[in-house]
Amino acid sequence: MPDAVRFYLPPLLVFGFFALMLVNGEYRPRSPAQRAVCLGLLGLGSSLIVLTPAGYAFVAGVSGVPNIGRLIGHCTLLLVAWAGLAFVAWLTGSPAQARRRSRRAAWWLLAGAAVLTVLFVLAPVDVDDVRFATRYARTPWVLEYWVCYVACLTPAIVTVMRETWRFARVTPDPVLRLGLRFAAAGGFCGLVYHVHKGLLFAAARFGFDYPHLGFVDMFVPLASNVLVFGGATIRWWAPRVGLTALVAWVKRYRTYRWLRPLWLDLYRASPHIALQRPRSAHLDLLPDDLGLRLYRRVIEIRDGRVALQPYLDPAVAARARRNAARAGVRGQEGDAFVEATVLADALRSAARGCELAAEARVGVPGGGDLDSDTAFLVAVARAYRRLA
């Protein structure tokens, strides 16, 4: 049963996804990045089908070439690697740069596939066996074949991992961020598996000790395939299983919690800003009607700032901006630091009853709508917490 899951679950997931897309008429890749993802999924599913015991035996029987399924599966995975490189190229570069990088990657991987074919022909692997590593670990040219294969895959996997993880850090879409991290984690699992296999072949050839870690063979490829598939298709399945709604709720909850210290200090300075008295910290951990409470919290923070108007010191704002510039903090992060510094100083002045002699004229930074203003206030609340 574990072997059946390991071999057949990933291809069933891939082709089940495409079957649903065809039946529902939903999946129509429009952009080059989407087409690259589609091609990569097709290549992944094809490779996984060929490398199942049934697919392996079928390909060998039809072609009359023992173990040809191994070569076909690996060359198809090189196609998947190219699709991953093309995806990150279109995701992170201009169209001209993406086309240039995609062509370079294609030539590199085509050359790798040609060398793999030559090494496969040279290797005396005349008995068809899906347990290729167990039977042929000591066979001449097999180690060379695997070294070439890993040498082709590794730069592609590392590039895709690095770029998807980097893009995940800056994308505002939490579901896409999760999908990109799934894909990066799947690539890492795949790299671990292929390096592990290469070390097994090298140990068998040269006679040094290397443990045969059965759980790596059993679980790591399965994890890699499922993570890559899940990351590539997350935009489709996340809304259907409620993940999109859950991620949105978690984001609102984290925002609500981040705003609490700043909001609470503003309330203590001006209790009239709150529609309801603050609840205890324990009750506030599980707020009912989170959307309304978050909305009220944002509005009340803005009202609290208005109430502090007599204590907002432009000199403090100017000094904070100079400090932020010296520290290399600019943009929204710099504005948030300045705003947090001004509010902290105003709260201290209000506690002492020290109003400014003249009306303060401190700008009101923030977003242009509720969502962007909420994001800005979260940055302010984080800076305020660090200052506190």
mmCIF file of C-alpha atoms in Angstrom:
data_model
loop_
_atom_site.group_PDB
_atom_site.id
_atom_site.type_symbol
_atom_site.label_atom_id
_atom_site.label_comp_id
_atom_site.label_asym_id
_atom_site.label_seq_id
_atom_site.Cartn_x
_atom_site.Cartn_y
_atom_site.Cartn_z
ATOM 1 C CA MET A 1 0.000 0.000 0.000
ATOM 2 C CA PRO A 2 2.723 2.590 0.817
ATOM 3 C CA ASP A 3 4.403 1.844 -2.520
ATOM 4 C CA ALA A 4 1.115 2.273 -4.359
ATOM 5 C CA VAL A 5 0.589 5.664 -2.700
ATOM 6 C CA ARG A 6 4.153 6.729 -3.438
ATOM 7 C CA PHE A 7 4.015 5.744 -7.095
ATOM 8 C CA TYR A 8 0.436 6.490 -8.090
ATOM 9 C CA LEU A 9 -0.863 9.339 -5.910
ATOM 10 C CA PRO A 10 1.135 12.205 -7.532
ATOM 11 C CA PRO A 11 0.246 11.329 -11.176
ATOM 12 C CA LEU A 12 -3.390 10.804 -10.190
ATOM 13 C CA LEU A 13 -3.418 14.268 -8.634
ATOM 14 C CA VAL A 14 -1.885 15.890 -11.719
ATOM 15 C CA PHE A 15 -4.084 14.232 -14.324
ATOM 16 C CA GLY A 16 -7.152 14.447 -12.095
ATOM 17 C CA PHE A 17 -6.592 18.195 -11.981
ATOM 18 C CA PHE A 18 -6.364 18.445 -15.778
ATOM 19 C CA ALA A 19 -9.419 16.232 -16.197
ATOM 20 C CA LEU A 20 -11.451 18.533 -13.953
ATOM 21 C CA MET A 21 -10.156 21.559 -15.827
ATOM 22 C CA LEU A 22 -11.183 20.075 -19.176
ATOM 23 C CA VAL A 23 -14.629 19.033 -17.921
ATOM 24 C CA ASN A 24 -15.311 22.433 -16.358
ATOM 25 C CA GLY A 25 -13.599 24.420 -19.110
ATOM 26 C CA GLU A 26 -11.822 26.501 -16.460
ATOM 27 C CA TYR A 27 -8.100 26.336 -17.116
ATOM 28 C CA ARG A 28 -7.130 28.611 -19.988
ATOM 29 C CA PRO A 29 -3.550 29.816 -19.519
ATOM 30 C CA ARG A 30 -3.335 33.337 -20.877
ATOM 31 C CA SER A 31 0.076 34.619 -19.846
ATOM 32 C CA PRO A 32 3.479 33.055 -20.634
ATOM 33 C CA ALA A 33 3.981 32.355 -16.910
ATOM 34 C CA GLN A 34 0.679 30.459 -16.762
ATOM 35 C CA ARG A 35 1.584 28.498 -19.892
ATOM 36 C CA ALA A 36 4.916 27.577 -18.314
ATOM 37 C CA VAL A 37 3.100 26.285 -15.222
ATOM 38 C CA CYS A 38 0.719 24.274 -17.409
ATOM 39 C CA LEU A 39 3.586 22.752 -19.396
ATOM 40 C CA GLY A 40 5.460 21.962 -16.190
ATOM 41 C CA LEU A 41 2.446 20.167 -14.717
ATOM 42 C CA LEU A 42 1.959 18.138 -17.898
ATOM 43 C CA GLY A 43 5.638 17.212 -17.876
ATOM 44 C CA LEU A 44 5.512 16.288 -14.195
ATOM 45 C CA GLY A 45 2.452 14.090 -14.673
ATOM 46 C CA SER A 46 3.952 12.394 -17.739
ATOM 47 C CA SER A 47 7.229 11.709 -15.957
ATOM 48 C CA LEU A 48 5.473 10.299 -12.912
ATOM 49 C CA ILE A 49 3.272 8.034 -15.055
ATOM 50 C CA VAL A 50 6.284 6.647 -16.925
ATOM 51 C CA LEU A 51 8.146 5.965 -13.681
ATOM 52 C CA THR A 52 5.312 3.985 -12.061
ATOM 53 C CA PRO A 53 5.806 0.198 -12.209
ATOM 54 C CA ALA A 54 2.945 -0.204 -14.700
ATOM 55 C CA GLY A 55 4.077 2.695 -16.886
ATOM 56 C CA TYR A 56 7.698 1.563 -16.723
ATOM 57 C CA ALA A 57 6.860 -1.961 -17.894
ATOM 58 C CA PHE A 58 4.482 -0.673 -20.585
ATOM 59 C CA VAL A 59 7.046 1.674 -22.143
ATOM 60 C CA ALA A 60 9.717 -1.039 -22.152
ATOM 61 C CA GLY A 61 7.312 -3.551 -23.684
ATOM 62 C CA VAL A 62 6.171 -1.185 -26.451
ATOM 63 C CA SER A 63 9.656 0.080 -27.329
ATOM 64 C CA GLY A 64 11.585 -3.134 -26.750
ATOM 65 C CA VAL A 65 14.269 -1.142 -24.882
ATOM 66 C CA PRO A 66 14.785 -2.164 -21.235
ATOM 67 C CA ASN A 67 14.640 0.700 -18.712
ATOM 68 C CA ILE A 68 13.848 3.282 -21.387
ATOM 69 C CA GLY A 69 11.194 4.576 -18.989
ATOM 70 C CA ARG A 70 14.018 5.825 -16.763
ATOM 71 C CA LEU A 71 15.494 7.946 -19.558
ATOM 72 C CA ILE A 72 12.086 9.218 -20.694
ATOM 73 C CA GLY A 73 11.064 10.103 -17.152
ATOM 74 C CA HIS A 74 14.292 11.953 -16.471
ATOM 75 C CA CYS A 75 14.235 13.876 -19.762
ATOM 76 C CA THR A 76 10.639 14.853 -19.041
ATOM 77 C CA LEU A 77 11.715 16.128 -15.624
ATOM 78 C CA LEU A 78 14.284 18.269 -17.418
ATOM 79 C CA LEU A 79 11.308 19.741 -19.284
ATOM 80 C CA VAL A 80 9.677 20.434 -15.900
ATOM 81 C CA ALA A 81 12.901 22.150 -14.790
ATOM 82 C CA TRP A 82 12.813 24.309 -17.915
ATOM 83 C CA ALA A 83 9.163 25.219 -17.233
ATOM 84 C CA GLY A 84 10.111 26.268 -13.699
ATOM 85 C CA LEU A 85 12.928 28.456 -15.002
ATOM 86 C CA ALA A 86 10.633 29.978 -17.624
ATOM 87 C CA PHE A 87 8.003 30.666 -14.959
ATOM 88 C CA VAL A 88 10.390 32.576 -12.690
ATOM 89 C CA ALA A 89 11.851 34.370 -15.718
ATOM 90 C CA TRP A 90 8.420 35.678 -16.742
ATOM 91 C CA LEU A 91 7.551 36.376 -13.116
ATOM 92 C CA THR A 92 10.623 38.432 -12.279
ATOM 93 C CA GLY A 93 11.906 39.962 -15.542
ATOM 94 C CA SER A 94 10.842 41.952 -18.555
ATOM 95 C CA PRO A 95 9.467 40.064 -21.595
ATOM 96 C CA ALA A 96 12.767 40.423 -23.472
ATOM 97 C CA GLN A 97 14.757 39.175 -20.486
ATOM 98 C CA ALA A 98 12.318 36.297 -19.912
ATOM 99 C CA ARG A 99 12.583 35.118 -23.536
ATOM 100 C CA ARG A 100 16.369 35.322 -23.430
ATOM 101 C CA ARG A 101 16.627 33.417 -20.149
ATOM 102 C CA SER A 102 14.122 30.794 -21.324
ATOM 103 C CA ARG A 103 16.093 30.158 -24.539
ATOM 104 C CA ARG A 104 19.362 29.826 -22.613
ATOM 105 C CA ALA A 105 17.794 27.342 -20.195
ATOM 106 C CA ALA A 106 16.284 25.353 -23.070
ATOM 107 C CA TRP A 107 19.663 24.917 -24.812
ATOM 108 C CA TRP A 108 21.333 23.934 -21.531
ATOM 109 C CA LEU A 109 18.737 21.300 -20.701
ATOM 110 C CA LEU A 110 18.589 19.969 -24.292
ATOM 111 C CA ALA A 111 22.343 19.462 -24.174
ATOM 112 C CA GLY A 112 21.920 17.682 -20.837
ATOM 113 C CA ALA A 113 19.234 15.411 -22.302
ATOM 114 C CA ALA A 114 21.546 14.523 -25.219
ATOM 115 C CA VAL A 115 24.391 13.590 -22.836
ATOM 116 C CA LEU A 116 21.959 11.536 -20.715
ATOM 117 C CA THR A 117 20.893 9.632 -23.829
ATOM 118 C CA VAL A 118 24.511 8.824 -24.752
ATOM 119 C CA LEU A 119 25.306 7.634 -21.213
ATOM 120 C CA PHE A 120 22.119 5.544 -21.126
ATOM 121 C CA VAL A 121 23.121 3.816 -24.360
ATOM 122 C CA LEU A 122 26.618 3.117 -22.990
ATOM 123 C CA ALA A 123 25.346 1.662 -19.694
ATOM 124 C CA PRO A 124 24.720 -2.119 -19.785
ATOM 125 C CA VAL A 125 21.225 -2.040 -18.264
ATOM 126 C CA ASP A 126 19.660 -4.863 -20.230
ATOM 127 C CA VAL A 127 17.094 -6.115 -17.690
ATOM 128 C CA ASP A 128 14.045 -3.956 -17.231
ATOM 129 C CA ASP A 129 13.637 -3.166 -13.529
ATOM 130 C CA VAL A 130 11.766 -0.245 -11.979
ATOM 131 C CA ARG A 131 14.045 -0.685 -8.913
ATOM 132 C CA PHE A 132 16.828 0.719 -11.030
ATOM 133 C CA ALA A 133 19.115 1.881 -8.227
ATOM 134 C CA THR A 134 19.022 -1.454 -6.397
ATOM 135 C CA ARG A 135 19.962 -3.488 -9.486
ATOM 136 C CA TYR A 136 22.360 -1.145 -11.266
ATOM 137 C CA ALA A 137 24.120 0.839 -8.545
ATOM 138 C CA ARG A 138 27.527 -0.721 -9.408
ATOM 139 C CA THR A 139 27.028 -0.799 -13.180
ATOM 140 C CA PRO A 140 29.483 1.231 -15.318
ATOM 141 C CA TRP A 141 28.190 4.554 -16.632
ATOM 142 C CA VAL A 142 25.205 4.620 -14.251
ATOM 143 C CA LEU A 143 26.965 6.900 -11.758
ATOM 144 C CA GLU A 144 28.061 9.146 -14.633
ATOM 145 C CA TYR A 145 24.486 9.196 -15.899
ATOM 146 C CA TRP A 146 23.197 10.273 -12.496
ATOM 147 C CA VAL A 147 25.903 12.911 -12.005
ATOM 148 C CA CYS A 148 24.984 14.442 -15.372
ATOM 149 C CA TYR A 149 21.288 14.321 -14.479
ATOM 150 C CA VAL A 150 21.809 16.018 -11.108
ATOM 151 C CA ALA A 151 24.170 18.563 -12.676
ATOM 152 C CA CYS A 152 21.386 19.555 -15.098
ATOM 153 C CA LEU A 153 18.666 19.676 -12.455
ATOM 154 C CA THR A 154 20.506 21.360 -9.598
ATOM 155 C CA PRO A 155 21.021 24.847 -11.104
ATOM 156 C CA ALA A 156 17.410 24.883 -12.273
ATOM 157 C CA ILE A 157 16.021 23.759 -8.915
ATOM 158 C CA VAL A 158 18.200 26.191 -6.949
ATOM 159 C CA THR A 159 17.204 29.082 -9.223
ATOM 160 C CA VAL A 160 13.495 28.269 -8.951
ATOM 161 C CA MET A 161 13.754 27.861 -5.171
ATOM 162 C CA ARG A 162 15.591 31.161 -4.731
ATOM 163 C CA GLU A 163 13.366 33.208 -7.016
ATOM 164 C CA THR A 164 10.045 31.800 -5.815
ATOM 165 C CA TRP A 165 11.037 32.280 -2.181
ATOM 166 C CA ARG A 166 12.214 35.825 -2.894
ATOM 167 C CA PHE A 167 9.013 36.678 -4.748
ATOM 168 C CA ALA A 168 6.939 35.111 -1.958
ATOM 169 C CA ARG A 169 8.457 37.630 0.477
ATOM 170 C CA VAL A 170 7.209 40.634 -1.498
ATOM 171 C CA THR A 171 3.889 39.517 -3.004
ATOM 172 C CA PRO A 172 0.856 40.969 -1.184
ATOM 173 C CA ASP A 173 -1.292 37.923 -2.005
ATOM 174 C CA PRO A 174 -1.032 35.511 0.959
ATOM 175 C CA VAL A 175 -2.397 32.529 -1.018
ATOM 176 C CA LEU A 176 0.112 33.058 -3.830
ATOM 177 C CA ARG A 177 2.816 33.491 -1.201
ATOM 178 C CA LEU A 178 1.909 30.130 0.297
ATOM 179 C CA GLY A 179 1.876 28.481 -3.140
ATOM 180 C CA LEU A 180 5.316 29.845 -4.012
ATOM 181 C CA ARG A 181 6.688 28.541 -0.733
ATOM 182 C CA PHE A 182 5.123 25.142 -1.385
ATOM 183 C CA ALA A 183 6.886 25.069 -4.756
ATOM 184 C CA ALA A 184 10.206 26.092 -3.202
ATOM 185 C CA ALA A 185 9.875 23.430 -0.502
ATOM 186 C CA GLY A 186 9.022 20.826 -3.157
ATOM 187 C CA GLY A 187 12.117 21.775 -5.126
ATOM 188 C CA PHE A 188 14.250 21.415 -1.995
ATOM 189 C CA CYS A 189 12.827 17.938 -1.322
ATOM 190 C CA GLY A 190 13.537 16.936 -4.923
ATOM 191 C CA LEU A 191 17.118 18.173 -4.657
ATOM 192 C CA VAL A 192 17.667 16.235 -1.419
ATOM 193 C CA TYR A 193 16.361 13.047 -3.037
ATOM 194 C CA HIS A 194 18.534 13.315 -6.163
ATOM 195 C CA VAL A 195 21.687 14.116 -4.201
ATOM 196 C CA HIS A 196 20.938 11.183 -1.896
ATOM 197 C CA LYS A 197 20.615 8.839 -4.882
ATOM 198 C CA GLY A 198 23.852 10.142 -6.357
ATOM 199 C CA LEU A 199 25.674 9.414 -3.108
ATOM 200 C CA LEU A 200 24.225 5.885 -3.081
ATOM 201 C CA PHE A 201 25.555 5.261 -6.592
ATOM 202 C CA ALA A 202 28.951 6.718 -5.664
ATOM 203 C CA ALA A 203 29.132 4.574 -2.492
ATOM 204 C CA ALA A 204 28.339 1.426 -4.488
ATOM 205 C CA ARG A 205 30.917 2.289 -7.152
ATOM 206 C CA PHE A 206 33.792 3.350 -4.886
ATOM 207 C CA GLY A 207 33.066 1.232 -1.832
ATOM 208 C CA PHE A 208 32.674 3.875 0.879
ATOM 209 C CA ASP A 209 29.999 3.726 3.560
ATOM 210 C CA TYR A 210 26.794 5.638 2.994
ATOM 211 C CA PRO A 211 23.552 4.697 4.776
ATOM 212 C CA HIS A 212 20.609 3.655 2.654
ATOM 213 C CA LEU A 213 17.935 5.890 4.149
ATOM 214 C CA GLY A 214 14.717 4.123 3.217
ATOM 215 C CA PHE A 215 12.476 6.948 4.401
ATOM 216 C CA VAL A 216 14.162 9.294 1.899
ATOM 217 C CA ASP A 217 13.236 6.956 -0.978
ATOM 218 C CA MET A 218 9.763 6.453 0.430
ATOM 219 C CA PHE A 219 8.633 9.919 1.497
ATOM 220 C CA VAL A 220 10.870 12.650 0.083
ATOM 221 C CA PRO A 221 9.923 12.192 -3.621
ATOM 222 C CA LEU A 222 6.251 11.969 -2.649
ATOM 223 C CA ALA A 223 6.543 15.168 -0.599
ATOM 224 C CA SER A 224 8.373 16.898 -3.449
ATOM 225 C CA ASN A 225 5.766 16.019 -6.065
ATOM 226 C CA VAL A 226 2.782 16.862 -3.863
ATOM 227 C CA LEU A 227 4.286 20.182 -2.767
ATOM 228 C CA VAL A 228 5.161 21.237 -6.310
ATOM 229 C CA PHE A 229 1.708 20.234 -7.557
ATOM 230 C CA GLY A 230 0.001 21.967 -4.626
ATOM 231 C CA GLY A 231 2.008 25.136 -5.091
ATOM 232 C CA ALA A 232 1.418 25.280 -8.849
ATOM 233 C CA THR A 233 -2.346 24.806 -8.561
ATOM 234 C CA ILE A 234 -3.055 26.631 -5.287
ATOM 235 C CA ARG A 235 -5.017 29.403 -6.994
ATOM 236 C CA TRP A 236 -7.483 26.743 -8.197
ATOM 237 C CA TRP A 237 -7.947 24.531 -5.140
ATOM 238 C CA ALA A 238 -7.478 27.042 -2.284
ATOM 239 C CA PRO A 239 -10.931 28.703 -2.672
ATOM 240 C CA ARG A 240 -12.621 25.303 -3.053
ATOM 241 C CA VAL A 241 -11.321 23.868 0.210
ATOM 242 C CA GLY A 242 -11.766 27.096 2.179
ATOM 243 C CA LEU A 243 -8.056 27.877 2.381
ATOM 244 C CA THR A 244 -8.464 31.323 0.825
ATOM 245 C CA ALA A 245 -11.094 32.270 3.412
ATOM 246 C CA LEU A 246 -8.947 30.833 6.219
ATOM 247 C CA VAL A 247 -5.851 32.743 5.077
ATOM 248 C CA ALA A 248 -7.880 35.971 4.838
ATOM 249 C CA TRP A 249 -9.250 35.409 8.372
ATOM 250 C CA VAL A 250 -5.757 34.729 9.749
ATOM 251 C CA LYS A 251 -4.465 37.888 8.081
ATOM 252 C CA ARG A 252 -7.297 39.963 9.613
ATOM 253 C CA TYR A 253 -6.705 38.339 13.005
ATOM 254 C CA ARG A 254 -2.964 39.066 12.945
ATOM 255 C CA THR A 255 -3.697 42.662 11.935
ATOM 256 C CA TYR A 256 -6.202 42.988 14.779
ATOM 257 C CA ARG A 257 -3.680 41.667 17.287
ATOM 258 C CA TRP A 258 -0.832 43.832 15.980
ATOM 259 C CA LEU A 259 -2.930 46.985 16.351
ATOM 260 C CA ARG A 260 -3.958 46.296 19.950
ATOM 261 C CA PRO A 261 -0.999 47.877 21.867
ATOM 262 C CA LEU A 262 -1.136 51.137 19.901
ATOM 263 C CA TRP A 263 -4.929 51.268 20.046
ATOM 264 C CA LEU A 264 -4.940 50.559 23.788
ATOM 265 C CA ASP A 265 -2.489 53.368 24.562
ATOM 266 C CA LEU A 266 -4.504 55.793 22.426
ATOM 267 C CA TYR A 267 -7.675 54.710 24.243
ATOM 268 C CA ARG A 268 -6.081 55.310 27.641
ATOM 269 C CA ALA A 269 -5.129 58.821 26.534
ATOM 270 C CA SER A 270 -8.595 59.525 24.996
ATOM 271 C CA PRO A 271 -11.248 57.034 26.194
ATOM 272 C CA HIS A 272 -13.976 58.753 24.147
ATOM 273 C CA ILE A 273 -12.561 57.345 20.882
ATOM 274 C CA ALA A 274 -13.814 53.793 21.581
ATOM 275 C CA LEU A 275 -17.337 52.629 20.855
ATOM 276 C CA GLN A 276 -16.909 49.942 23.542
ATOM 277 C CA ARG A 277 -14.575 49.619 26.496
ATOM 278 C CA PRO A 278 -11.522 47.397 25.899
ATOM 279 C CA ARG A 279 -11.930 43.755 26.756
ATOM 280 C CA SER A 280 -9.346 41.811 28.713
ATOM 281 C CA ALA A 281 -6.335 40.515 26.821
ATOM 282 C CA HIS A 282 -7.626 36.934 27.167
ATOM 283 C CA LEU A 283 -11.084 37.728 25.767
ATOM 284 C CA ASP A 284 -9.501 39.716 22.972
ATOM 285 C CA LEU A 285 -7.612 36.626 21.804
ATOM 286 C CA LEU A 286 -10.805 35.234 20.260
ATOM 287 C CA PRO A 287 -12.837 38.199 19.047
ATOM 288 C CA ASP A 288 -16.345 37.694 17.784
ATOM 289 C CA ASP A 289 -17.283 39.554 14.594
ATOM 290 C CA LEU A 290 -13.620 40.066 13.703
ATOM 291 C CA GLY A 291 -14.299 42.155 10.594
ATOM 292 C CA LEU A 292 -16.325 44.773 12.462
ATOM 293 C CA ARG A 293 -13.911 44.893 15.396
ATOM 294 C CA LEU A 294 -10.927 45.381 13.080
ATOM 295 C CA TYR A 295 -12.745 48.151 11.229
ATOM 296 C CA ARG A 296 -13.570 49.877 14.513
ATOM 297 C CA ARG A 297 -9.980 49.508 15.708
ATOM 298 C CA VAL A 298 -8.609 51.250 12.608
ATOM 299 C CA ILE A 299 -11.134 54.087 12.864
ATOM 300 C CA GLU A 300 -10.488 54.520 16.591
ATOM 301 C CA ILE A 301 -6.716 54.715 16.072
ATOM 302 C CA ARG A 302 -7.297 57.506 13.579
ATOM 303 C CA ASP A 303 -9.660 59.233 16.038
ATOM 304 C CA GLY A 304 -7.039 58.847 18.753
ATOM 305 C CA ARG A 305 -4.491 60.597 16.575
ATOM 306 C CA VAL A 306 -6.908 63.468 16.041
ATOM 307 C CA ALA A 307 -7.403 63.701 19.805
ATOM 308 C CA LEU A 308 -3.615 63.993 20.240
ATOM 309 C CA GLN A 309 -3.385 66.904 17.804
ATOM 310 C CA PRO A 310 -2.365 69.461 20.480
ATOM 311 C CA TYR A 311 0.603 67.271 21.449
ATOM 312 C CA LEU A 312 1.967 66.334 18.001
ATOM 313 C CA ASP A 313 5.380 67.968 17.711
ATOM 314 C CA PRO A 314 6.726 68.774 14.206
ATOM 315 C CA ALA A 315 10.262 68.954 15.619
ATOM 316 C CA VAL A 316 9.979 65.354 16.799
ATOM 317 C CA ALA A 317 8.731 64.341 13.360
ATOM 318 C CA ALA A 318 11.646 66.093 11.621
ATOM 319 C CA ARG A 319 14.174 64.528 13.979
ATOM 320 C CA ALA A 320 12.653 61.055 13.508
ATOM 321 C CA ARG A 321 12.779 61.447 9.722
ATOM 322 C CA ARG A 322 16.462 62.398 9.870
ATOM 323 C CA ASN A 323 17.176 59.368 12.067
ATOM 324 C CA ALA A 324 15.281 57.099 9.679
ATOM 325 C CA ALA A 325 17.189 58.477 6.677
ATOM 326 C CA ARG A 326 20.528 57.912 8.428
ATOM 327 C CA ALA A 327 19.477 54.325 9.167
ATOM 328 C CA GLY A 328 18.442 53.770 5.532
ATOM 329 C CA VAL A 329 14.741 53.406 6.423
ATOM 330 C CA ARG A 330 12.673 54.945 3.632
ATOM 331 C CA GLY A 331 9.311 54.727 1.941
ATOM 332 C CA GLN A 332 6.341 53.442 3.888
ATOM 333 C CA GLU A 333 8.581 51.905 6.529
ATOM 334 C CA GLY A 334 10.198 55.291 7.118
ATOM 335 C CA ASP A 335 6.807 57.037 7.285
ATOM 336 C CA ALA A 336 5.608 54.410 9.769
ATOM 337 C CA PHE A 337 8.682 54.924 11.965
ATOM 338 C CA VAL A 338 8.171 58.693 11.966
ATOM 339 C CA GLU A 339 4.469 58.334 12.762
ATOM 340 C CA ALA A 340 5.172 55.870 15.597
ATOM 341 C CA THR A 341 7.808 58.200 17.072
ATOM 342 C CA VAL A 342 5.478 61.205 16.902
ATOM 343 C CA LEU A 343 2.613 59.268 18.516
ATOM 344 C CA ALA A 344 4.821 57.910 21.302
ATOM 345 C CA ASP A 345 6.092 61.410 22.076
ATOM 346 C CA ALA A 346 2.553 62.850 21.934
ATOM 347 C CA LEU A 347 1.265 60.196 24.339
ATOM 348 C CA ARG A 348 4.025 61.050 26.815
ATOM 349 C CA SER A 349 3.262 64.774 26.462
ATOM 350 C CA ALA A 350 -0.467 64.133 26.944
ATOM 351 C CA ALA A 351 0.240 62.111 30.095
ATOM 352 C CA ARG A 352 2.186 65.111 31.479
ATOM 353 C CA GLY A 353 -0.376 67.625 30.204
ATOM 354 C CA CYS A 354 2.255 69.470 28.155
ATOM 355 C CA GLU A 355 0.426 70.938 25.177
ATOM 356 C CA LEU A 356 2.414 72.720 22.490
ATOM 357 C CA ALA A 357 2.347 76.484 22.574
ATOM 358 C CA ALA A 358 1.271 76.678 18.933
ATOM 359 C CA GLU A 359 -0.909 74.406 16.874
ATOM 360 C CA ALA A 360 1.145 71.450 15.611
ATOM 361 C CA ARG A 361 1.383 70.864 11.909
ATOM 362 C CA VAL A 362 2.415 67.262 11.452
ATOM 363 C CA GLY A 363 1.404 65.608 8.200
ATOM 364 C CA VAL A 364 -1.019 62.700 8.280
ATOM 365 C CA PRO A 365 0.577 59.784 6.407
ATOM 366 C CA GLY A 366 -1.376 56.674 5.509
ATOM 367 C CA GLY A 367 -3.118 54.781 2.732
ATOM 368 C CA GLY A 368 -5.613 55.952 0.177
ATOM 369 C CA ASP A 369 -8.296 53.439 1.155
ATOM 370 C CA LEU A 370 -9.218 51.285 4.122
ATOM 371 C CA ASP A 371 -7.006 48.310 3.158
ATOM 372 C CA SER A 372 -3.889 50.340 2.437
ATOM 373 C CA ASP A 373 -4.442 52.506 5.516
ATOM 374 C CA THR A 374 -4.827 49.393 7.655
ATOM 375 C CA ALA A 375 -1.549 48.030 6.256
ATOM 376 C CA PHE A 376 0.145 51.340 7.062
ATOM 377 C CA LEU A 377 -1.203 51.354 10.615
ATOM 378 C CA VAL A 378 0.124 47.815 11.122
ATOM 379 C CA ALA A 379 3.573 49.093 10.143
ATOM 380 C CA VAL A 380 3.115 51.986 12.585
ATOM 381 C CA ALA A 381 2.022 49.592 15.336
ATOM 382 C CA ARG A 382 5.100 47.408 14.764
ATOM 383 C CA ALA A 383 7.414 50.406 14.920
ATOM 384 C CA TYR A 384 5.571 51.646 18.006
ATOM 385 C CA ARG A 385 6.034 48.297 19.718
ATOM 386 C CA ARG A 386 9.781 48.388 18.985
ATOM 387 C CA LEU A 387 10.009 51.924 20.358
ATOM 388 C CA ALA A 388 8.103 50.922 23.456
#
